[in-house]
Amino acid sequence: MKRILLIIVATICSISVYASDYTNVIVPRPLSCQAAEGVFVLTPKTVVRASSETLVSAGKIFAEDLAAITGSTLAVRKSSLREGAVNLSVDSKLAEEEYKLKITKTGIWITGGSNRGVFYGLQSLLQIVAATNKDKVGYSLAAVTISDKPHFAYRGGMFDVCRHIFTVDEVKRYIDILALHKINKFHWHLTEDQGWRIEIKRYPELSKVAAYRNQTIIGRNRVSKVYDGTRYGGIFTQEEVKEIVAYAAERYIDVIPEIEMPGHAVAALTAYPNLGCTSGPYEVWTRWGISKDVFCAGKEETFEFLENVLTEVLELFPYKYIHIGGDEAPRDRWKVCPHCQKRIKEEGLKDENQLQSYFMERIEKWLNERGRSIIGWDEILKGGISKSATVMSWRGTKGGIAAAKLGNNVIMAPNTYCYIDYYQTSNHKENNEPLGNGRKPVTLRKAYSLDPYEGLNKEQQQYIKGVQMNLWTEYIATFAHAQHMILPRIAALAEIGWSYGNKDYDDFSRRMHLLRNVYDKQGFVYAPYFFEGVE
Ligand code: ACM
Ligand code: ZN
């Protein structure tokens, strides 16, 4: 019955616009929508007029995306704003990410607090057109003024390209998905036990050795004993990295590279074994899990290596934040390593937890001196952290809550809501879900229910800078499978990040059926469960 009802709702949604209450259409839900009289008809002849060259680029991206929906590509010109057109301009009185989208009988005006705001206004317009039926003359868009801005400044999506690698075009498609949902940070997980994925010119063995594993486990980790016997890997060259960072920038998405330390480092250790406590030999991992082999915190050459790596990383990534990992670093090797024990003694540290803090703070200081700031997984709290470190809470929300109480900035990415490598229905076997992670599923409803402020008073809430979804790829070898995990759950994250305080799951569910049309038209693959009424 539920399934039939949903199909009826989906059908109604796809053939009618709810007058001009476009809050019923757009995901993430806009802040306010004021209906007015009349319609503007968007036709293939409508021109996009932009007040600056950079807005011409934003207009062109919009025109391309719109073409996938309407079948015709609008012309985009740098020009003065005029009636009869889609007009793009900046109004510095608005906040940076804020926009106003005004549809009147005589034209469409999008003003943003910056180009970024205009870009978000264009995403909303795209969804409005997609939800409108084409008539003989074109798309009759109801007159309206939408005023909109995000609640959280940080709205992120992480992509692990280490456990499995994806092509440059696939990474760009991931970025397209983020852009459609007004997500503004791309956290790119680039180094792991199973493969190092970023070219560092000073260390060519990273590309030759660390980027490849001899084979890959088939099936469930710790259960399966079967391997595929096939060498696997690859690297993103610096030219490719630049191309991806530029592609993201055109979509107003900041890229945050993650260079993992001190754990998840076996691939790097395989190429440069002296950087480990035992000096190896090591082998790039062929299965999943947590390795006891980590970077040695006692040897100076470890820091020399990481600083040289980061020197090249900083050249490639202009955004202020660099993620330096910090998760899942067992202390076993450090406990028996003479170099690490000497470091503990000389620095007056209490134990190996403080040794990790020493490690992270030393790298943080080095980055701070170069104008950058760090993000680390919540394990960095354990031996103490500096005031300027941002904590990414992944083991539930407790790490984030503790960090906010300390006055550290926090990004909430709790696995229980934000890990989209987890199954997405309550019965993954019955629903034929592909092999996934997680003891409990992250259904769309569950993902949507995250309250990033839970457990914090008003004063502490100011440290919650935003939210992020994480796609780990141990069991995800193709981009079609990746999309199946991302969509539609990333939409829930987008709405938490953008429309916090204005959330309503039933209302969101109705709008998701409209967004599905956009997914279809743009050729994105998505999981069917929610759309078929399966939770
Ligand atoms: C993590 O999932 N190990 C951050
Ligand atoms: Zn050591």
Coordinates of C-alpha atoms and ligand atoms in Angstrom, one line a residue:
M1 CA 0.0 0.0 0.0
K2 CA 2.8 2.4 1.0
R3 CA 4.6 1.6 -2.2
I4 CA 1.5 2.3 -4.3
L5 CA 0.9 5.6 -2.5
L6 CA 4.5 6.6 -3.1
I7 CA 4.1 5.8 -6.8
I8 CA 1.0 7.9 -7.0
V9 CA 2.7 10.8 -5.2
A10 CA 5.7 10.5 -7.5
T11 CA 3.4 10.6 -10.6
I12 CA 1.5 13.6 -9.4
C13 CA 4.8 15.4 -8.5
S14 CA 6.2 14.8 -12.0
I15 CA 3.3 16.3 -13.8
S16 CA 2.4 19.3 -11.8
V17 CA 4.0 22.3 -10.1
Y18 CA 2.6 23.4 -6.8
A19 CA 1.6 26.8 -8.0
S20 CA 4.7 28.9 -7.2
D21 CA 5.4 27.5 -3.8
Y22 CA 8.8 26.3 -4.9
T23 CA 9.6 25.3 -1.3
N24 CA 7.7 22.2 -2.4
V25 CA 10.1 21.6 -5.2
I26 CA 13.7 22.4 -4.2
V27 CA 16.2 20.2 -2.3
P28 CA 17.6 21.4 -0.1
R29 CA 14.5 23.3 1.0
P30 CA 14.9 27.0 0.5
L31 CA 14.4 29.5 3.4
S32 CA 11.5 31.5 2.0
C33 CA 9.4 31.6 -1.1
Q34 CA 7.0 34.4 -1.9
A35 CA 4.5 33.8 -4.7
A36 CA 3.6 36.6 -7.2
E37 CA 1.3 37.1 -10.1
G38 CA 2.0 35.7 -13.6
V39 CA 4.5 33.5 -15.3
F40 CA 7.8 33.8 -17.2
V41 CA 8.1 31.5 -20.2
L42 CA 11.6 30.0 -20.5
T43 CA 12.2 29.1 -24.1
P44 CA 15.3 27.8 -26.1
K45 CA 15.8 31.4 -27.1
T46 CA 16.1 32.7 -23.6
V47 CA 19.5 34.2 -23.0
V48 CA 21.5 33.9 -19.8
R49 CA 23.1 37.4 -19.2
A50 CA 25.9 37.6 -16.7
S51 CA 27.4 40.7 -15.2
S52 CA 31.0 39.4 -15.2
E53 CA 33.2 36.8 -16.9
T54 CA 33.3 34.5 -13.9
L55 CA 29.5 34.5 -13.8
V56 CA 29.5 33.6 -17.5
S57 CA 31.3 30.4 -16.5
A58 CA 28.6 29.7 -13.9
G59 CA 26.0 30.4 -16.5
K60 CA 27.6 28.0 -19.0
I61 CA 27.6 25.2 -16.4
F62 CA 24.0 25.9 -15.7
A63 CA 23.2 26.0 -19.5
E64 CA 24.9 22.6 -19.9
D65 CA 23.0 21.0 -17.0
L66 CA 19.8 22.5 -18.1
A67 CA 20.2 21.1 -21.6
A68 CA 20.2 17.6 -20.1
I69 CA 16.7 18.5 -18.8
T70 CA 15.2 20.6 -21.6
G71 CA 17.1 19.4 -24.6
S72 CA 18.2 22.8 -25.6
T73 CA 21.3 24.8 -24.7
L74 CA 20.7 28.5 -23.8
A75 CA 23.1 31.1 -25.0
V76 CA 25.2 32.7 -22.2
R77 CA 26.6 36.2 -22.6
K78 CA 28.5 38.8 -20.6
S79 CA 26.1 41.8 -20.8
S80 CA 24.1 44.3 -19.0
L81 CA 21.0 42.8 -17.4
R82 CA 17.8 42.9 -19.4
E83 CA 14.2 41.8 -19.4
G84 CA 13.4 38.6 -21.1
A85 CA 16.6 36.9 -19.9
V86 CA 18.0 34.9 -17.0
N87 CA 20.1 37.7 -15.3
L88 CA 23.0 36.9 -13.1
S89 CA 24.7 39.5 -10.8
V90 CA 26.3 40.0 -7.4
D91 CA 24.9 42.1 -4.6
S92 CA 27.5 42.4 -1.8
K93 CA 24.7 43.3 0.7
L94 CA 23.8 39.6 0.8
A95 CA 25.9 37.0 2.7
E96 CA 28.5 35.2 0.6
E97 CA 26.4 32.0 0.0
E98 CA 23.0 33.8 0.0
Y99 CA 21.0 34.3 -3.1
K100 CA 17.7 35.8 -4.3
L101 CA 15.9 34.2 -7.2
K102 CA 13.2 36.4 -8.6
I103 CA 10.9 35.2 -11.4
T104 CA 8.6 37.9 -12.8
K105 CA 6.5 38.2 -15.9
T106 CA 9.4 39.9 -17.6
G107 CA 12.4 37.9 -16.7
I108 CA 14.5 36.0 -14.1
W109 CA 16.9 37.7 -11.8
I110 CA 19.4 35.8 -9.7
T111 CA 21.5 37.9 -7.3
G112 CA 24.1 36.3 -5.0
G113 CA 26.2 37.7 -2.2
S114 CA 29.1 36.3 -4.3
N115 CA 29.4 34.2 -7.4
R116 CA 28.9 31.2 -5.1
G117 CA 25.5 32.5 -4.1
V118 CA 24.5 33.0 -7.8
F119 CA 25.6 29.5 -8.5
Y120 CA 23.3 28.2 -5.8
G121 CA 20.4 30.3 -7.2
L122 CA 21.1 28.6 -10.6
Q123 CA 20.9 25.2 -9.0
S124 CA 17.4 26.1 -7.6
L125 CA 16.3 27.4 -11.0
L126 CA 17.5 24.1 -12.6
Q127 CA 15.2 22.2 -10.2
I128 CA 12.3 24.5 -10.8
V129 CA 12.5 24.0 -14.6
A130 CA 12.9 20.2 -14.1
A131 CA 9.7 20.2 -12.1
T132 CA 7.8 22.2 -14.7
N133 CA 5.9 20.7 -17.6
K134 CA 6.9 21.9 -21.0
D135 CA 4.0 23.5 -23.0
K136 CA 3.9 24.6 -26.6
V137 CA 6.0 27.8 -26.0
G138 CA 8.4 26.5 -23.4
Y139 CA 8.5 26.2 -19.6
S140 CA 6.0 28.5 -17.9
L141 CA 7.6 29.4 -14.6
A142 CA 5.4 30.9 -11.9
A143 CA 6.4 34.3 -10.6
V144 CA 8.1 34.1 -7.2
T145 CA 10.8 35.6 -5.0
I146 CA 13.0 33.0 -3.3
S147 CA 15.3 34.2 -0.6
D148 CA 17.7 31.6 0.5
K149 CA 20.9 30.9 2.4
P150 CA 22.6 27.9 4.1
H151 CA 22.5 27.2 7.8
F152 CA 26.0 25.6 8.0
A153 CA 29.1 27.0 6.3
Y154 CA 30.6 23.5 5.8
R155 CA 28.6 21.0 3.8
G156 CA 30.9 18.2 2.7
G157 CA 31.2 14.9 0.8
M158 CA 34.2 12.6 1.1
F159 CA 35.4 10.2 -1.5
D160 CA 37.9 7.4 -0.8
V161 CA 39.8 6.8 -4.1
C162 CA 42.4 4.6 -2.3
R163 CA 40.6 1.3 -1.6
H164 CA 39.3 1.6 -5.2
I165 CA 40.5 4.1 -7.7
F166 CA 38.2 6.1 -10.0
T167 CA 38.9 8.0 -13.2
V168 CA 39.3 11.8 -13.4
D169 CA 35.9 11.9 -15.2
E170 CA 34.3 9.9 -12.4
V171 CA 35.7 12.2 -9.7
K172 CA 34.3 15.1 -11.7
R173 CA 30.9 13.4 -11.8
Y174 CA 31.1 13.1 -8.0
I175 CA 31.7 16.8 -7.9
D176 CA 28.7 17.4 -10.2
I177 CA 26.6 15.5 -7.6
L178 CA 27.9 17.7 -4.8
A179 CA 27.2 20.8 -6.8
L180 CA 23.6 19.9 -7.6
H181 CA 23.0 19.6 -3.9
K182 CA 24.7 22.9 -3.0
I183 CA 27.5 21.0 -1.1
N184 CA 30.6 23.2 -0.9
K185 CA 33.4 20.9 0.3
F186 CA 35.0 17.9 -1.4
H187 CA 37.1 15.9 1.0
W188 CA 39.4 13.8 -1.2
H189 CA 40.8 10.8 0.7
L190 CA 44.1 10.2 -1.1
T191 CA 46.4 8.0 0.9
E192 CA 45.8 4.6 2.5
D193 CA 47.2 1.2 3.4
Q194 CA 45.9 -0.2 0.1
G195 CA 47.2 2.5 -2.2
W196 CA 48.7 6.0 -2.4
R197 CA 46.9 8.0 -5.0
I198 CA 48.6 11.4 -5.4
E199 CA 51.8 11.9 -7.4
I200 CA 54.6 13.5 -5.3
K201 CA 57.4 14.4 -7.6
R202 CA 60.1 14.2 -4.9
Y203 CA 59.1 10.6 -4.1
P204 CA 58.7 8.7 -7.4
E205 CA 58.4 5.4 -5.6
L206 CA 55.0 6.5 -4.3
S207 CA 53.7 6.4 -7.9
K208 CA 55.6 3.2 -8.8
V209 CA 55.3 1.1 -5.7
A210 CA 52.8 2.6 -3.2
A211 CA 50.1 3.1 -5.8
Y212 CA 49.8 -0.6 -6.5
R213 CA 48.7 -3.7 -4.6
N214 CA 49.4 -7.2 -5.7
Q215 CA 45.8 -8.4 -5.4
T216 CA 42.5 -7.6 -3.6
I217 CA 40.4 -9.7 -1.2
I218 CA 37.2 -10.9 -2.7
G219 CA 34.1 -10.6 -0.4
R220 CA 33.8 -9.8 3.2
N221 CA 37.0 -8.8 5.1
R222 CA 38.0 -11.3 7.9
V223 CA 35.6 -13.8 6.5
S224 CA 36.8 -14.4 3.0
K225 CA 40.1 -16.1 2.3
V226 CA 39.9 -15.6 -1.4
Y227 CA 42.0 -13.1 -3.4
D228 CA 41.7 -12.1 -7.0
G229 CA 45.3 -12.4 -7.9
T230 CA 45.2 -9.2 -10.0
R231 CA 47.6 -6.3 -9.5
Y232 CA 45.5 -3.2 -8.9
G233 CA 46.1 0.5 -8.5
G234 CA 46.9 3.9 -10.1
I235 CA 47.8 7.4 -9.3
F236 CA 46.4 10.9 -9.9
T237 CA 49.1 12.9 -11.6
Q238 CA 49.6 16.4 -10.4
E239 CA 48.2 17.6 -13.7
E240 CA 45.1 15.6 -13.1
V241 CA 44.8 16.9 -9.5
K242 CA 45.0 20.4 -10.8
E243 CA 42.3 19.7 -13.4
I244 CA 40.0 18.3 -10.7
V245 CA 40.6 21.2 -8.3
A246 CA 39.9 23.7 -11.1
Y247 CA 36.7 21.8 -12.0
A248 CA 35.5 21.9 -8.4
A249 CA 36.4 25.6 -8.1
E250 CA 34.2 26.4 -11.2
R251 CA 31.4 24.8 -9.2
Y252 CA 32.3 26.7 -6.0
I253 CA 33.5 23.6 -4.2
D254 CA 36.7 23.7 -2.1
V255 CA 38.8 20.6 -2.2
I256 CA 40.3 19.3 1.0
P257 CA 43.0 16.7 0.4
E258 CA 43.5 14.0 3.1
I259 CA 47.0 12.9 3.6
E260 CA 46.7 10.2 6.4
M261 CA 49.1 10.1 9.3
P262 CA 50.3 8.4 11.4
G263 CA 48.2 5.4 10.5
H264 CA 46.8 4.0 7.2
A265 CA 50.3 4.4 5.9
V266 CA 51.3 0.9 4.7
A267 CA 51.4 1.9 1.0
A268 CA 53.8 4.7 1.7
L269 CA 55.9 2.4 4.0
T270 CA 56.1 -0.2 1.3
A271 CA 57.8 2.4 -1.0
Y272 CA 59.9 4.0 1.8
P273 CA 60.3 1.3 4.6
N274 CA 62.6 3.4 6.7
L275 CA 59.6 5.5 7.6
G276 CA 58.2 2.7 9.7
C277 CA 59.4 1.6 13.2
T278 CA 60.7 -1.8 12.1
S279 CA 61.9 -0.5 8.6
G280 CA 59.9 -3.3 7.0
P281 CA 59.7 -4.9 4.6
Y282 CA 56.1 -4.0 4.1
E283 CA 53.5 -4.9 1.4
V284 CA 50.8 -2.6 0.1
W285 CA 47.7 -4.1 1.8
T286 CA 45.5 -6.5 -0.1
R287 CA 42.7 -6.6 2.4
W288 CA 40.8 -4.1 4.6
G289 CA 41.1 -3.2 8.2
I290 CA 43.6 -1.5 10.6
S291 CA 47.3 -2.1 10.3
K292 CA 49.6 -2.1 13.3
D293 CA 52.3 -0.7 11.0
V294 CA 52.2 3.1 11.1
F295 CA 54.7 6.0 10.5
C296 CA 57.4 6.0 13.1
A297 CA 57.0 9.0 15.3
G298 CA 60.6 8.9 16.6
K299 CA 62.5 9.2 13.3
E300 CA 63.2 12.7 12.0
E301 CA 63.0 11.3 8.4
T302 CA 59.3 10.7 8.9
F303 CA 58.7 14.4 9.4
E304 CA 61.0 15.3 6.6
F305 CA 59.1 13.0 4.3
L306 CA 55.6 14.3 5.4
E307 CA 56.7 18.0 5.1
N308 CA 58.1 17.4 1.7
V309 CA 54.9 15.7 0.6
L310 CA 52.8 18.5 2.1
T311 CA 54.9 21.1 0.4
E312 CA 53.8 19.7 -3.0
V313 CA 50.2 19.2 -1.7
L314 CA 50.0 22.9 -0.7
E315 CA 51.0 23.9 -4.2
L316 CA 48.0 21.9 -5.6
F317 CA 45.3 22.7 -3.1
P318 CA 44.6 26.4 -2.5
Y319 CA 41.9 25.9 0.1
K320 CA 43.0 26.7 3.7
Y321 CA 42.2 23.3 5.2
I322 CA 44.3 20.1 4.9
H323 CA 43.0 16.9 6.4
I324 CA 45.8 15.0 8.1
G325 CA 43.8 11.9 9.2
G326 CA 44.8 10.7 12.7
D327 CA 42.3 7.8 12.9
E328 CA 42.9 4.2 13.7
A329 CA 46.6 4.3 14.6
P330 CA 47.5 1.4 16.9
R331 CA 50.3 2.0 19.3
D332 CA 51.8 -1.5 19.1
R333 CA 54.9 -0.6 17.1
W334 CA 55.6 2.7 19.0
K335 CA 55.5 0.9 22.3
V336 CA 58.5 -1.2 21.4
C337 CA 60.3 1.1 19.0
P338 CA 63.6 2.6 20.4
H339 CA 63.1 5.8 18.3
C340 CA 59.6 6.3 19.5
Q341 CA 60.5 5.6 23.1
K342 CA 63.4 8.0 22.9
R343 CA 61.1 10.7 21.5
I344 CA 58.6 10.2 24.4
K345 CA 61.4 10.6 26.9
E346 CA 63.1 13.6 25.3
E347 CA 59.8 15.4 24.8
G348 CA 58.6 14.6 28.3
L349 CA 55.5 12.9 27.0
K350 CA 53.4 10.7 29.2
D351 CA 52.6 7.9 26.8
E352 CA 52.0 6.9 23.2
N353 CA 48.7 8.8 23.1
Q354 CA 50.7 12.0 23.8
L355 CA 53.2 10.8 21.2
Q356 CA 50.3 10.9 18.6
S357 CA 49.4 14.4 19.8
Y358 CA 53.1 15.4 19.4
F359 CA 53.0 14.0 15.9
M360 CA 49.8 15.8 14.9
E361 CA 50.7 19.1 16.6
R362 CA 54.1 19.2 15.0
I363 CA 52.6 18.8 11.5
E364 CA 49.8 21.2 12.4
K365 CA 52.4 23.9 13.5
W366 CA 54.2 23.4 10.2
L367 CA 51.0 23.9 8.2
N368 CA 49.9 26.9 10.4
E369 CA 53.3 28.5 9.6
R370 CA 52.3 28.3 5.9
G371 CA 48.8 29.8 6.5
R372 CA 46.9 26.5 6.6
S373 CA 44.8 24.8 9.1
I374 CA 44.2 21.1 9.9
I375 CA 41.2 18.8 10.1
G376 CA 41.6 15.5 11.9
W377 CA 39.4 12.5 12.7
D378 CA 38.1 12.5 16.3
E379 CA 41.0 10.2 17.5
I380 CA 43.2 13.3 17.6
L381 CA 41.4 14.3 20.8
K382 CA 42.9 11.5 22.8
G383 CA 46.3 12.8 23.8
G384 CA 45.1 16.5 23.7
I385 CA 44.8 18.9 20.7
S386 CA 45.6 22.5 20.0
K387 CA 42.8 25.1 19.9
S388 CA 43.1 25.6 16.2
A389 CA 42.5 22.0 15.1
T390 CA 39.1 21.1 13.6
V391 CA 37.7 17.8 14.6
M392 CA 35.8 15.5 12.2
S393 CA 33.5 13.4 14.4
W394 CA 33.1 10.0 12.9
R395 CA 32.7 7.5 15.8
G396 CA 29.2 8.8 16.5
T397 CA 28.8 12.3 17.7
K398 CA 30.6 12.0 21.0
G399 CA 34.0 13.1 19.7
G400 CA 32.4 16.2 18.1
I401 CA 30.5 17.0 21.3
A402 CA 33.7 16.7 23.4
A403 CA 35.6 18.9 20.9
A404 CA 32.9 21.6 20.8
K405 CA 32.9 21.7 24.6
L406 CA 36.6 22.3 24.4
G407 CA 36.0 25.2 22.0
N408 CA 37.4 23.4 18.9
N409 CA 35.6 23.7 15.6
V410 CA 33.8 20.5 14.6
I411 CA 32.5 18.8 11.5
M412 CA 29.9 16.2 12.2
A413 CA 30.2 13.1 10.1
P414 CA 29.0 10.4 12.5
N415 CA 29.1 6.9 11.0
T416 CA 25.7 6.1 12.3
Y417 CA 24.1 8.8 10.0
C418 CA 26.8 9.8 7.5
Y419 CA 28.6 6.7 6.4
I420 CA 27.2 5.9 3.0
D421 CA 29.3 2.8 2.6
Y422 CA 26.7 1.3 5.0
Y423 CA 23.7 -0.6 3.9
Q424 CA 20.7 1.5 3.2
T425 CA 17.7 -0.7 4.0
S426 CA 16.8 -2.6 7.1
N427 CA 17.0 -5.9 5.3
H428 CA 19.9 -5.7 2.9
K429 CA 19.7 -9.4 2.0
E430 CA 16.0 -9.3 1.1
N431 CA 16.5 -6.1 -0.9
N432 CA 19.5 -7.5 -2.8
E433 CA 21.8 -4.7 -1.7
P434 CA 25.4 -5.0 -2.9
L435 CA 28.0 -6.0 -0.2
G436 CA 28.3 -3.1 2.3
N437 CA 29.6 -2.0 5.6
G438 CA 27.9 -1.2 8.9
R439 CA 26.2 -3.1 11.6
K440 CA 23.1 -0.9 11.4
P441 CA 21.8 0.5 8.1
V442 CA 21.8 4.2 7.2
T443 CA 18.4 4.5 5.6
L444 CA 17.5 7.8 4.0
R445 CA 15.2 8.5 7.0
K446 CA 18.1 7.8 9.4
A447 CA 20.5 10.0 7.5
Y448 CA 17.9 12.8 7.5
S449 CA 17.4 12.5 11.3
L450 CA 20.9 13.7 12.3
D451 CA 20.8 16.7 14.6
P452 CA 24.4 18.1 14.5
Y453 CA 23.7 20.2 17.6
E454 CA 22.3 17.4 19.8
G455 CA 23.9 17.4 23.3
L456 CA 25.2 20.9 23.0
N457 CA 24.0 24.2 24.5
K458 CA 23.8 27.4 22.4
E459 CA 27.3 28.6 23.3
Q460 CA 28.8 25.2 22.3
Q461 CA 26.7 24.9 19.1
Q462 CA 28.7 27.8 17.5
Y463 CA 31.6 25.4 17.1
I464 CA 29.7 23.0 14.9
K465 CA 30.7 24.3 11.5
G466 CA 28.9 21.7 9.5
V467 CA 28.3 18.2 8.3
Q468 CA 29.7 15.7 5.9
M469 CA 28.9 12.3 4.3
N470 CA 31.7 9.8 3.8
L471 CA 32.0 7.3 1.0
W472 CA 34.6 4.6 1.9
T473 CA 35.2 2.2 -1.0
E474 CA 36.4 -1.1 0.3
Y475 CA 33.4 -2.8 -1.3
I476 CA 32.8 -0.3 -4.1
A477 CA 34.8 -0.9 -7.2
T478 CA 32.7 0.9 -9.8
F479 CA 31.4 4.4 -10.1
A480 CA 27.9 3.1 -10.8
H481 CA 28.0 1.4 -7.4
A482 CA 29.5 4.5 -5.8
Q483 CA 26.5 6.5 -7.1
H484 CA 24.1 3.9 -5.8
M485 CA 25.5 4.6 -2.3
I486 CA 25.6 8.4 -2.7
L487 CA 22.2 8.9 -4.2
P488 CA 19.8 9.7 -2.7
R489 CA 21.4 9.8 0.7
I490 CA 23.6 12.8 -0.1
A491 CA 20.3 14.8 -0.5
A492 CA 19.5 14.2 3.2
L493 CA 23.0 15.5 4.2
A494 CA 22.5 18.5 1.9
E495 CA 19.2 19.4 3.6
I496 CA 20.7 19.1 7.1
G497 CA 23.5 21.3 6.1
W498 CA 21.5 23.9 4.2
S499 CA 18.0 23.9 5.8
Y500 CA 18.7 22.9 9.4
G501 CA 15.8 24.2 11.5
N502 CA 13.5 23.9 8.5
K503 CA 13.5 20.1 8.2
D504 CA 10.5 17.9 7.7
Y505 CA 11.0 14.3 6.5
D506 CA 7.6 13.8 4.9
D507 CA 8.0 17.1 3.0
F508 CA 11.5 16.1 2.0
S509 CA 10.3 12.7 0.8
R510 CA 7.8 14.4 -1.5
R511 CA 10.5 16.7 -3.0
M512 CA 12.8 13.8 -3.5
H513 CA 10.5 12.4 -6.1
L514 CA 11.0 15.6 -8.1
L515 CA 14.8 15.5 -7.6
R516 CA 14.7 12.0 -8.9
N517 CA 13.7 13.5 -12.3
V518 CA 16.8 15.5 -12.3
Y519 CA 18.9 12.4 -11.4
D520 CA 17.3 10.6 -14.3
K521 CA 17.7 13.5 -16.8
Q522 CA 21.3 14.0 -15.8
G523 CA 22.1 10.3 -16.1
F524 CA 23.0 9.7 -12.4
V525 CA 22.6 6.3 -11.0
Y526 CA 20.7 6.1 -7.7
A527 CA 19.6 3.5 -5.3
P528 CA 15.9 2.5 -5.9
Y529 CA 14.9 1.5 -2.4
F530 CA 13.5 4.8 -1.1
F531 CA 11.7 5.6 -4.4
E532 CA 10.1 2.2 -4.2
G533 CA 8.9 2.7 -0.7
V534 CA 11.5 0.3 0.8
E535 CA 13.3 1.3 4.0
Ligands
ACM1 C1 37.3 6.4 9.7 O1 36.2 5.9 9.3 N1 38.3 5.5 10.0 C2 37.6 7.8 9.8
ZN2 ZN 59.0 4.3 15.9

